[in-house]
GROMACS .gro file of N, CA and C in nm:
model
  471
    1UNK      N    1 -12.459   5.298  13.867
    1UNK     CA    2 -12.533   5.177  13.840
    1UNK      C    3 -12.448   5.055  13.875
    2UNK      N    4 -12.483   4.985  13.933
    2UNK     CA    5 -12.485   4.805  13.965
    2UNK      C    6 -12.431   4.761  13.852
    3UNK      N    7 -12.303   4.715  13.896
    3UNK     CA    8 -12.261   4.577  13.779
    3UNK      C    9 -12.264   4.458  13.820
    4UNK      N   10 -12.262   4.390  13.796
    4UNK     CA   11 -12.291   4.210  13.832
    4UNK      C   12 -12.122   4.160  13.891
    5UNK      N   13 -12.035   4.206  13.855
    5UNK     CA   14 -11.924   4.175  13.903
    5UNK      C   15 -11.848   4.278  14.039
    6UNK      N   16 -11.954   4.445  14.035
    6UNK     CA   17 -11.910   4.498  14.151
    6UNK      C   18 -11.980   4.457  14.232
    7UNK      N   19 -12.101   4.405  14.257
    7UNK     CA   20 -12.168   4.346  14.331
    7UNK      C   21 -12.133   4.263  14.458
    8UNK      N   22 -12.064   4.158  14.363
    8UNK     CA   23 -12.003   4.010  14.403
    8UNK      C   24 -11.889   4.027  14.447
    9UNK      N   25 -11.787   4.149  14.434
    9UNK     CA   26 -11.694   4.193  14.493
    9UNK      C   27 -11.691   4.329  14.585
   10UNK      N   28 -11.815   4.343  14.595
   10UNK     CA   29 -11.851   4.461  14.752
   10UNK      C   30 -11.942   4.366  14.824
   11UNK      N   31 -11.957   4.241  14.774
   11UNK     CA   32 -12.053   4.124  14.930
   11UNK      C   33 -11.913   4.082  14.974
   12UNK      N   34 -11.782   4.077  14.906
   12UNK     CA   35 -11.695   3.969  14.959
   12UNK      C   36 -11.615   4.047  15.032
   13UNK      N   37 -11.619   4.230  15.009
   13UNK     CA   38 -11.539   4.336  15.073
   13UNK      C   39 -11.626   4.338  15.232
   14UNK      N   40 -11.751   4.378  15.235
   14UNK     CA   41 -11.780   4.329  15.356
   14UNK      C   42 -11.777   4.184  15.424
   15UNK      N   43 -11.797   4.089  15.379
   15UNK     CA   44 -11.740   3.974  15.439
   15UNK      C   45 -11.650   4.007  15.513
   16UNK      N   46 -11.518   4.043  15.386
   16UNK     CA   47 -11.350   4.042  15.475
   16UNK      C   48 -11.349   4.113  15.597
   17UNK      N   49 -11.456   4.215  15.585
   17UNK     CA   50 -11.413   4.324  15.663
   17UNK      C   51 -11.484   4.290  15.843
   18UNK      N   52 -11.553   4.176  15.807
   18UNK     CA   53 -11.609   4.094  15.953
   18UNK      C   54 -11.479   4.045  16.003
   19UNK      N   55 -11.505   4.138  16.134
   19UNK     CA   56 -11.377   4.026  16.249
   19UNK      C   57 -11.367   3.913  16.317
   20UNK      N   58 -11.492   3.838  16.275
   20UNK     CA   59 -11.537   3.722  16.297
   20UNK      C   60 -11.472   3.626  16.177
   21UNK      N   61 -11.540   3.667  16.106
   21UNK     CA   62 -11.431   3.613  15.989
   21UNK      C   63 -11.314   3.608  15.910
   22UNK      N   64 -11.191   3.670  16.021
   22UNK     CA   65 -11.082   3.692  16.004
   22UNK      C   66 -11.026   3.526  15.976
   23UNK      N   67 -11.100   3.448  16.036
   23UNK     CA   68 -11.024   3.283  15.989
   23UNK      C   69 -11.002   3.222  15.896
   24UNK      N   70 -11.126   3.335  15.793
   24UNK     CA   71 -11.127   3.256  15.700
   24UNK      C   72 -10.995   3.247  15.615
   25UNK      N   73 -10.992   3.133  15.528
   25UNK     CA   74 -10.856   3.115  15.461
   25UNK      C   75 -10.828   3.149  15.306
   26UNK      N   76 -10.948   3.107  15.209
   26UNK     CA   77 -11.008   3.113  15.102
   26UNK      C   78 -11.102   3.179  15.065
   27UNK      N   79 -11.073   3.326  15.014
   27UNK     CA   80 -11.181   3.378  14.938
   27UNK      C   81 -11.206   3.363  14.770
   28UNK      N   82 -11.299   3.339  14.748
   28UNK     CA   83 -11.352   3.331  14.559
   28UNK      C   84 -11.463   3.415  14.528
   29UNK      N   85 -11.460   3.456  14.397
   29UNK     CA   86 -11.589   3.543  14.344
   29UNK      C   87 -11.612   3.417  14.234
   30UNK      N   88 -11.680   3.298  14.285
   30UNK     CA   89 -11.747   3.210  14.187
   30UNK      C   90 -11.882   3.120  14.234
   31UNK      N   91 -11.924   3.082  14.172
   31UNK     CA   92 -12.078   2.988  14.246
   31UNK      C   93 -12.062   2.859  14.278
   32UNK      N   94 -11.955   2.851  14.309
   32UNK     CA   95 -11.937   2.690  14.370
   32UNK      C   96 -11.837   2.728  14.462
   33UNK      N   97 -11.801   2.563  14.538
   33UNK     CA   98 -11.726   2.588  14.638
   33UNK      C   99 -11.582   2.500  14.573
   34UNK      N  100 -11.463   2.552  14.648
   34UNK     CA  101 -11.354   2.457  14.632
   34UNK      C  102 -11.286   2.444  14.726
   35UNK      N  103 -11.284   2.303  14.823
   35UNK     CA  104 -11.282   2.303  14.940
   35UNK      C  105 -11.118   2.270  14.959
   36UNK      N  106 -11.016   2.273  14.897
   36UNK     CA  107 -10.879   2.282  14.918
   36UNK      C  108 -10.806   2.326  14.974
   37UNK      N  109 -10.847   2.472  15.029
   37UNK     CA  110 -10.839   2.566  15.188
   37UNK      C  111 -10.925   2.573  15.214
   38UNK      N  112 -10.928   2.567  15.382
   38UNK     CA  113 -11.051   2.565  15.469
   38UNK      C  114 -10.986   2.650  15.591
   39UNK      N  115 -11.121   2.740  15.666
   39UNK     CA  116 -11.196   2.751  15.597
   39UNK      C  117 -11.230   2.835  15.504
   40UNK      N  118 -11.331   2.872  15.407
   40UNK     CA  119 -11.353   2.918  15.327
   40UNK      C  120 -11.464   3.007  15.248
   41UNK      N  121 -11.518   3.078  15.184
   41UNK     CA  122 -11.598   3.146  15.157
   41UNK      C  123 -11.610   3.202  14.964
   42UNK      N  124 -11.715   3.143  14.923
   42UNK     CA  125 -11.709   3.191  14.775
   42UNK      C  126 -11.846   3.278  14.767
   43UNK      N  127 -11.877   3.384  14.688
   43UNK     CA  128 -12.003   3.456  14.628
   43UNK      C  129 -11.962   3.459  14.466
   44UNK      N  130 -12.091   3.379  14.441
   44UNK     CA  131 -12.118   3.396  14.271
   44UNK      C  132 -12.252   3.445  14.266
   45UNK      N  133 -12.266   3.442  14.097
   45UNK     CA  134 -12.400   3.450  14.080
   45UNK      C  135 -12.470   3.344  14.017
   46UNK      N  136 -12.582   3.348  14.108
   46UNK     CA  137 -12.669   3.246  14.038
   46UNK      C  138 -12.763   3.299  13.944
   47UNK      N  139 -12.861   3.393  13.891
   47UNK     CA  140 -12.952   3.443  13.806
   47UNK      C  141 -12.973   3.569  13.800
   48UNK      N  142 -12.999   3.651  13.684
   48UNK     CA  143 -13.040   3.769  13.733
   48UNK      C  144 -13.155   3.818  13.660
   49UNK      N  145 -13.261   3.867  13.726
   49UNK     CA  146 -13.380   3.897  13.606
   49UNK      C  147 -13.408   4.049  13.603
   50UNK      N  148 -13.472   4.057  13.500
   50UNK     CA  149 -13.493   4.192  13.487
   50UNK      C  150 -13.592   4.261  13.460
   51UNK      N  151 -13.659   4.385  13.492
   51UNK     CA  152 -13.790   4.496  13.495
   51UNK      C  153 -13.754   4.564  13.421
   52UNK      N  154 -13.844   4.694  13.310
   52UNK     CA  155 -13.813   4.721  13.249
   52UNK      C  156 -13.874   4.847  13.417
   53UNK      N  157 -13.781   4.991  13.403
   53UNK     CA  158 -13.824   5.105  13.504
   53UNK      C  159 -13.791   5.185  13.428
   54UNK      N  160 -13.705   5.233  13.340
   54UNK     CA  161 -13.733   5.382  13.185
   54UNK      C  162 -13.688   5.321  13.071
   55UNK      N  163 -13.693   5.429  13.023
   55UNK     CA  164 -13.586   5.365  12.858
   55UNK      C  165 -13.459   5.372  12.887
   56UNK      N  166 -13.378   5.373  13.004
   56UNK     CA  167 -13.223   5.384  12.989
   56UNK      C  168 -13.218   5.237  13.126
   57UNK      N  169 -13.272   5.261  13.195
   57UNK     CA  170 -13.234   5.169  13.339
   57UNK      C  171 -13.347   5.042  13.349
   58UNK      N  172 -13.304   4.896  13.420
   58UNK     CA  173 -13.393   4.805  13.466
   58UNK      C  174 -13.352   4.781  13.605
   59UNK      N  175 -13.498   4.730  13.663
   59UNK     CA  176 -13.491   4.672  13.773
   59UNK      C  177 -13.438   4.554  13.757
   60UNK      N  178 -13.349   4.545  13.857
   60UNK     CA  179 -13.266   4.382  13.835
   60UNK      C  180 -13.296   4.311  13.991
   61UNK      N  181 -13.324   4.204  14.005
   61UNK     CA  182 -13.326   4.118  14.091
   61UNK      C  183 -13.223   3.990  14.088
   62UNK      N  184 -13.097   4.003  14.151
   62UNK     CA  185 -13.001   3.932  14.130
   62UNK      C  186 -12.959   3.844  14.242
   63UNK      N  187 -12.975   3.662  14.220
   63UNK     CA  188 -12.945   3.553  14.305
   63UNK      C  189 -12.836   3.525  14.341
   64UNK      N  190 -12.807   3.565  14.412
   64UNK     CA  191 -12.627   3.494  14.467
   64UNK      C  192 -12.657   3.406  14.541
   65UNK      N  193 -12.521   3.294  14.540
   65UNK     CA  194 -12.491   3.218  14.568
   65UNK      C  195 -12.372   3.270  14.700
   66UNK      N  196 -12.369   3.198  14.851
   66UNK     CA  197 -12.268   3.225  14.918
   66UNK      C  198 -12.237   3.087  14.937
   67UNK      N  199 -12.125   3.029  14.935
   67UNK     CA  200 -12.068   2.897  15.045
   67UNK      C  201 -11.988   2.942  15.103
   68UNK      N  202 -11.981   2.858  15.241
   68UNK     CA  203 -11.918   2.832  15.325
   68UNK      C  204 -11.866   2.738  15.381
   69UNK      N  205 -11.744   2.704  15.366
   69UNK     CA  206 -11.720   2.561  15.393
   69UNK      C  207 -11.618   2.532  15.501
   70UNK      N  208 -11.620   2.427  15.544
   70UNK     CA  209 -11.480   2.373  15.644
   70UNK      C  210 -11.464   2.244  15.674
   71UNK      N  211 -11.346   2.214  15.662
   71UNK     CA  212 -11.324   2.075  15.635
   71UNK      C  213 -11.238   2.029  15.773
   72UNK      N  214 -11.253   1.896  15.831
   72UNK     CA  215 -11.274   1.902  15.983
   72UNK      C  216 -11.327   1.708  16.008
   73UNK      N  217 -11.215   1.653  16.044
   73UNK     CA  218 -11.336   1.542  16.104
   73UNK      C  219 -11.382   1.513  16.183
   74UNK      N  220 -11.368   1.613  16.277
   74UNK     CA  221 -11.479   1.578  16.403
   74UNK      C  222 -11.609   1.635  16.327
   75UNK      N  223 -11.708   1.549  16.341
   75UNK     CA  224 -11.814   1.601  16.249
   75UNK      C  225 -11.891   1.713  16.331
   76UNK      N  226 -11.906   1.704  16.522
   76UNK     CA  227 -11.922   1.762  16.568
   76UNK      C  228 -11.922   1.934  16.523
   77UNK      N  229 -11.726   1.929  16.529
   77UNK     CA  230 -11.706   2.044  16.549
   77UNK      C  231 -11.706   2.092  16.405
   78UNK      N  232 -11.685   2.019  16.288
   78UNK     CA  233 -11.706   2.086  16.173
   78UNK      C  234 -11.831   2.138  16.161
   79UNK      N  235 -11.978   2.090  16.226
   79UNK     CA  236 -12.052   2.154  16.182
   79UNK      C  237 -12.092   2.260  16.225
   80UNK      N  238 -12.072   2.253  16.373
   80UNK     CA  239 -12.114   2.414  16.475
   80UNK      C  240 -11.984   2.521  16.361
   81UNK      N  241 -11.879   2.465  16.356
   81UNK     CA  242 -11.810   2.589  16.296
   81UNK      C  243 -11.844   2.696  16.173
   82UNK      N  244 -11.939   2.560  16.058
   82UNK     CA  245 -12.002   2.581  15.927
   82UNK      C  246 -12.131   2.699  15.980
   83UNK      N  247 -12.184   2.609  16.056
   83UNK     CA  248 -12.287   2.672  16.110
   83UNK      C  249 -12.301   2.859  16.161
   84UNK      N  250 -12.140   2.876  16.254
   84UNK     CA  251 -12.085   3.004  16.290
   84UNK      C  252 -12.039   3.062  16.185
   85UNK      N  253 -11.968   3.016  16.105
   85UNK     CA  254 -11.946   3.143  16.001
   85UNK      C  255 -12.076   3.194  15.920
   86UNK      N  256 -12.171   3.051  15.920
   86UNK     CA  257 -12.305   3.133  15.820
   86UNK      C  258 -12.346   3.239  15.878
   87UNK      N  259 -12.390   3.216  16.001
   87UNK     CA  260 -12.417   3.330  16.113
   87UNK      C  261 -12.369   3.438  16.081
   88UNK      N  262 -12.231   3.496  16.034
   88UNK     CA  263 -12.142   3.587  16.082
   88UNK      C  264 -12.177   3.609  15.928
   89UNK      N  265 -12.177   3.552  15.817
   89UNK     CA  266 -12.202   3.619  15.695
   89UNK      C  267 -12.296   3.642  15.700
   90UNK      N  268 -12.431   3.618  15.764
   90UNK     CA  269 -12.551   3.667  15.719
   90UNK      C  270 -12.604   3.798  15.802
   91UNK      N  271 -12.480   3.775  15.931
   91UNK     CA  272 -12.511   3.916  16.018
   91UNK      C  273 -12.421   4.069  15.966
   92UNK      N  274 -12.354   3.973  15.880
   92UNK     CA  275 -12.226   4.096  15.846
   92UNK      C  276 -12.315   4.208  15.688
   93UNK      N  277 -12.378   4.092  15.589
   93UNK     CA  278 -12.475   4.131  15.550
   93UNK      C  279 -12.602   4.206  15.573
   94UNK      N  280 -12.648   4.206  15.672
   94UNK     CA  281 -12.776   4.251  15.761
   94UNK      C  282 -12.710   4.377  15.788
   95UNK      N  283 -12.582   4.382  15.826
   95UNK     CA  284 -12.536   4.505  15.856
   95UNK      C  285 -12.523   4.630  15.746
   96UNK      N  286 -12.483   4.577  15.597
   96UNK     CA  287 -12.467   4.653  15.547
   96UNK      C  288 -12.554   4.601  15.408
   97UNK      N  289 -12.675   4.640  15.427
   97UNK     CA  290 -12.799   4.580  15.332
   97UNK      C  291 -12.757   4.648  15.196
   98UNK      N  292 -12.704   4.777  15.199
   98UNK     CA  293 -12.722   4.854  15.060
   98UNK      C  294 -12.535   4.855  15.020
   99UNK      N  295 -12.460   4.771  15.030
   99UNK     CA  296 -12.355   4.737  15.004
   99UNK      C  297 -12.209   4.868  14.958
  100UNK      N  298 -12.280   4.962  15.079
  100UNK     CA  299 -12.235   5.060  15.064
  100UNK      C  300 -12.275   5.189  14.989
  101UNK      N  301 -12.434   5.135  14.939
  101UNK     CA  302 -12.492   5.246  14.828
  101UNK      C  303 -12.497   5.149  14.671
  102UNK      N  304 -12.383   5.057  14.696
  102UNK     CA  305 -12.387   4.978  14.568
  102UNK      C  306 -12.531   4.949  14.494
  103UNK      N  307 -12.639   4.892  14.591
  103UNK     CA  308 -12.753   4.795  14.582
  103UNK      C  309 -12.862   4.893  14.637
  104UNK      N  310 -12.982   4.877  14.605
  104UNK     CA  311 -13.105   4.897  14.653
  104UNK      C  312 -13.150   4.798  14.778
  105UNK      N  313 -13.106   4.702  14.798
  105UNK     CA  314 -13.104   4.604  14.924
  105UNK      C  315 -13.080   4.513  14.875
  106UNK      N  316 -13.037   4.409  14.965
  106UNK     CA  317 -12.974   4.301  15.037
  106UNK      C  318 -13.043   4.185  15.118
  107UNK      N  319 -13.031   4.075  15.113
  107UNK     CA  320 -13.117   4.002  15.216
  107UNK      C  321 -13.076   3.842  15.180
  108UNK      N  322 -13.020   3.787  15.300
  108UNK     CA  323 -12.989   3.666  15.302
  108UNK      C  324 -13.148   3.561  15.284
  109UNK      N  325 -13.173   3.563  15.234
  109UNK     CA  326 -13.307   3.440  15.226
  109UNK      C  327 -13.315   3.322  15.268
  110UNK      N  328 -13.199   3.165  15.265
  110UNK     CA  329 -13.176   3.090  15.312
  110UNK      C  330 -13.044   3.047  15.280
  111UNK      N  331 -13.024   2.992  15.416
  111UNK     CA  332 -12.898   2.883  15.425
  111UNK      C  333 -12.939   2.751  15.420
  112UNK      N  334 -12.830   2.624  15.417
  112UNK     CA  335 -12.924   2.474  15.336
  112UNK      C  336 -12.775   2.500  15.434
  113UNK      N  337 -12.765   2.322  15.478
  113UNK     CA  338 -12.636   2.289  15.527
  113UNK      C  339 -12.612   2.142  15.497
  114UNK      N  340 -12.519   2.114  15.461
  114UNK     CA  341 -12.486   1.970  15.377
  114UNK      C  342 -12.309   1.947  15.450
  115UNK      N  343 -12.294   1.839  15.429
  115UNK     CA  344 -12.187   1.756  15.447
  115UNK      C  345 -12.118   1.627  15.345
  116UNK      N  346 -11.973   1.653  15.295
  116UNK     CA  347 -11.942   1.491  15.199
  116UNK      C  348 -11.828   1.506  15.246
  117UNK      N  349 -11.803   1.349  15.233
  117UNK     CA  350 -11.662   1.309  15.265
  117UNK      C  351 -11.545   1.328  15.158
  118UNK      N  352 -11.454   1.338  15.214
  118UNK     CA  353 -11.324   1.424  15.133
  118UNK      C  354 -11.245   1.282  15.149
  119UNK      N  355 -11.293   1.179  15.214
  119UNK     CA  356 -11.209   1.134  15.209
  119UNK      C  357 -11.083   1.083  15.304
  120UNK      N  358 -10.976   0.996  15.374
  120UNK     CA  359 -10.884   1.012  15.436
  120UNK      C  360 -10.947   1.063  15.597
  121UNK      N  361 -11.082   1.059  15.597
  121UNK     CA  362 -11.153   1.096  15.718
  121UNK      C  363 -11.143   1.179  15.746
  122UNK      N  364 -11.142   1.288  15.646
  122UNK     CA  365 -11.194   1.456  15.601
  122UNK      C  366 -11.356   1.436  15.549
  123UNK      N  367 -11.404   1.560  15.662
  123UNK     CA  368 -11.572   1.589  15.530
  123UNK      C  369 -11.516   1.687  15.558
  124UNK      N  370 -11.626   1.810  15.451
  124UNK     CA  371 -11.656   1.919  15.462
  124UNK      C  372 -11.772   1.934  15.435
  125UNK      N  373 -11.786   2.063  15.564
  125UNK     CA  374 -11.904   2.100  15.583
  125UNK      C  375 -11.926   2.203  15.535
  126UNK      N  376 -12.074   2.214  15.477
  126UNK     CA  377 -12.084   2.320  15.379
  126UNK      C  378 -12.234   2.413  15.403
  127UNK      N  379 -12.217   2.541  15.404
  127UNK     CA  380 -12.339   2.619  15.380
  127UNK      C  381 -12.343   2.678  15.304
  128UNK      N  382 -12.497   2.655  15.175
  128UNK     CA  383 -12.534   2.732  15.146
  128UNK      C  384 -12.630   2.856  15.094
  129UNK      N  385 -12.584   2.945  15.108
  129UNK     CA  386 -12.664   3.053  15.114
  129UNK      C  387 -12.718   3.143  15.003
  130UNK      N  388 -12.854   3.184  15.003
  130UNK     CA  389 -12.893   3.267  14.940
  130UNK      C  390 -12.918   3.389  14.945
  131UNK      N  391 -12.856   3.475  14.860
  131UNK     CA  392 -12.838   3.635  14.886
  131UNK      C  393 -12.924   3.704  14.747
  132UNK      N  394 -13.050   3.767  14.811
  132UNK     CA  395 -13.084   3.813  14.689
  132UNK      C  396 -13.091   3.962  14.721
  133UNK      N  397 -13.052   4.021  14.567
  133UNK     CA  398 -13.001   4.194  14.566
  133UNK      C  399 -13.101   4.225  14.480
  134UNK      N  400 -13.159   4.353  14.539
  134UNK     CA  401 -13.227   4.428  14.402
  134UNK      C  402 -13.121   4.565  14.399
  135UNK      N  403 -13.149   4.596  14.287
  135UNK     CA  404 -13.035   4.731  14.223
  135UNK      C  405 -13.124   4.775  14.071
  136UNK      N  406 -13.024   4.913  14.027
  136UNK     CA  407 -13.076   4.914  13.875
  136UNK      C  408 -12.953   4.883  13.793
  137UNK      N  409 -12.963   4.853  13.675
  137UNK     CA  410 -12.877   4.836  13.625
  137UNK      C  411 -12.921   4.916  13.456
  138UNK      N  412 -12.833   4.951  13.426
  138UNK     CA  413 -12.839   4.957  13.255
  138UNK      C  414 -12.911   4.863  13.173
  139UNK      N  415 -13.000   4.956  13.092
  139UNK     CA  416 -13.048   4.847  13.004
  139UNK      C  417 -12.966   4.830  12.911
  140UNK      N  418 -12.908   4.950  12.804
  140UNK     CA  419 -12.784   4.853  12.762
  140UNK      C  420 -12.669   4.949  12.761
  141UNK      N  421 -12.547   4.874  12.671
  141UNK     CA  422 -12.412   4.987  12.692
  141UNK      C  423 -12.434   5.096  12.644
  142UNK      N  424 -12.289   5.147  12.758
  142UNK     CA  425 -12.301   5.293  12.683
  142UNK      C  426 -12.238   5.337  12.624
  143UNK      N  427 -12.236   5.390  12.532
  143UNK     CA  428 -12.176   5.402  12.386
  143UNK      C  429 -12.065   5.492  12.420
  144UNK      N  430 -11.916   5.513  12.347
  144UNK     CA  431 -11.848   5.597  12.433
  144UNK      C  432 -11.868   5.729  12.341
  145UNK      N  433 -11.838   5.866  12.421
  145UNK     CA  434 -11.866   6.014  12.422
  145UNK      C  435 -11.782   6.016  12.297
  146UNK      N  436 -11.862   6.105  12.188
  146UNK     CA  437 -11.757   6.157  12.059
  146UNK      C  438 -11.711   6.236  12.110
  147UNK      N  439 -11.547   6.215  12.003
  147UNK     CA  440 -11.444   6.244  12.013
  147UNK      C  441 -11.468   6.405  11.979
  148UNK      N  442 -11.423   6.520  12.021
  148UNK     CA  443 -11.440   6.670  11.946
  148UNK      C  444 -11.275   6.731  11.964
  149UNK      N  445 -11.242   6.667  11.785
  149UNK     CA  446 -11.138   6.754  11.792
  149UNK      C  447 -11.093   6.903  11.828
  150UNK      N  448 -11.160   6.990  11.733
  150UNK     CA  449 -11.137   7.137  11.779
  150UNK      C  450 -11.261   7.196  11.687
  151UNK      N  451 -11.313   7.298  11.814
  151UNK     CA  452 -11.423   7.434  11.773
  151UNK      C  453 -11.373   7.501  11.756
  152UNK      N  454 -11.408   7.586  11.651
  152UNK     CA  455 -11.369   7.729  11.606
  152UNK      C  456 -11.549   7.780  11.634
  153UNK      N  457 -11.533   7.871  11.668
  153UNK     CA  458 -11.621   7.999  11.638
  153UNK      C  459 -11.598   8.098  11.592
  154UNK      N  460 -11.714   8.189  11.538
  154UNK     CA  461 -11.708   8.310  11.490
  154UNK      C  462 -11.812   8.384  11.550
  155UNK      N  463 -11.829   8.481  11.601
  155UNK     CA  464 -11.879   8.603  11.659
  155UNK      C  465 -11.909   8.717  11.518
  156UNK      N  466 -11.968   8.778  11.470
  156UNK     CA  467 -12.022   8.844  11.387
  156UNK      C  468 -12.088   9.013  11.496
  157UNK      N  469 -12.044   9.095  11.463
  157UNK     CA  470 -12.146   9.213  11.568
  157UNK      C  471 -12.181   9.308  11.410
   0.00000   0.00000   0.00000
């Protein structure tokens, strides 16, 4: 079963594992961006809802959040670059929809692309993206296995 934190760290294992995105500089497992190394790449979560499918498991439908950022003042080239890595995360994704078996599927939904100034005649350019996963997950914990000190038996003939 799907945990919310293996999730977000088997989207960022395939990421790494794009050779396109060997540039990147900054990886995070959080829902925002922090543009201090560039460039960069974070997956959080944004929501997760839930189906009821038996008495032990739910359907979960879970929102991630991807950014992508790079900071750059040619505004030009910062943005084709923002632009290329979304590409490369959303193709690297496409590639591996079921996150290795992790997920029931995968699917980039949209990218948004924005730009602010940093300042010192730095922006960064930013994409971001929406990754929504369906999976099952536990409906709730699982209790741990009693302890069995020692069986004796007896046989009787």
């Amino acid at each position: 079963m799907a945990e919310l934190s293996d999730i977000i760290h088997a989207a960022l294992d395939v990421l790494k594992d794009e050779p396109g995105l060997a540039e990147i500089e900054d990886w995070q497992e959080v829902n925002c961006f922090i543009p201090l190394k560039s460039p960069g790449i974070s997956v959080g979560a944004e929501k997760e809802t839930f189906t009821a499918y038996d008495r032990r498991f739910d359907n979960t439908e879970v929102s991630l959040k991807i950014y992508v950022w790079v900071n750059d003042s040619d505004p030009a080239r910062g943005e084709s670059e923002v632009r290329r890595f979304a590409r490369l995360v959303r193709y690297a994704l496409v590639k591996d929809p079921y996150l290795d078996g992790l997920i029931d599927s995968g699917f980039v939904s949209e990218i948004k692309y924005s730009a602010s100034d940093q300042g010192q005649e730095m922006l960064t350019y930013l994409a971001e993206m929406d990754y929504q996963v369906s999976c099952l997950t536990q409906r709730t914990e699982r209790e741990p296995a009693w302890e069995v000190g020692e069986v004796q038996v007896e046989i009787h003939h």
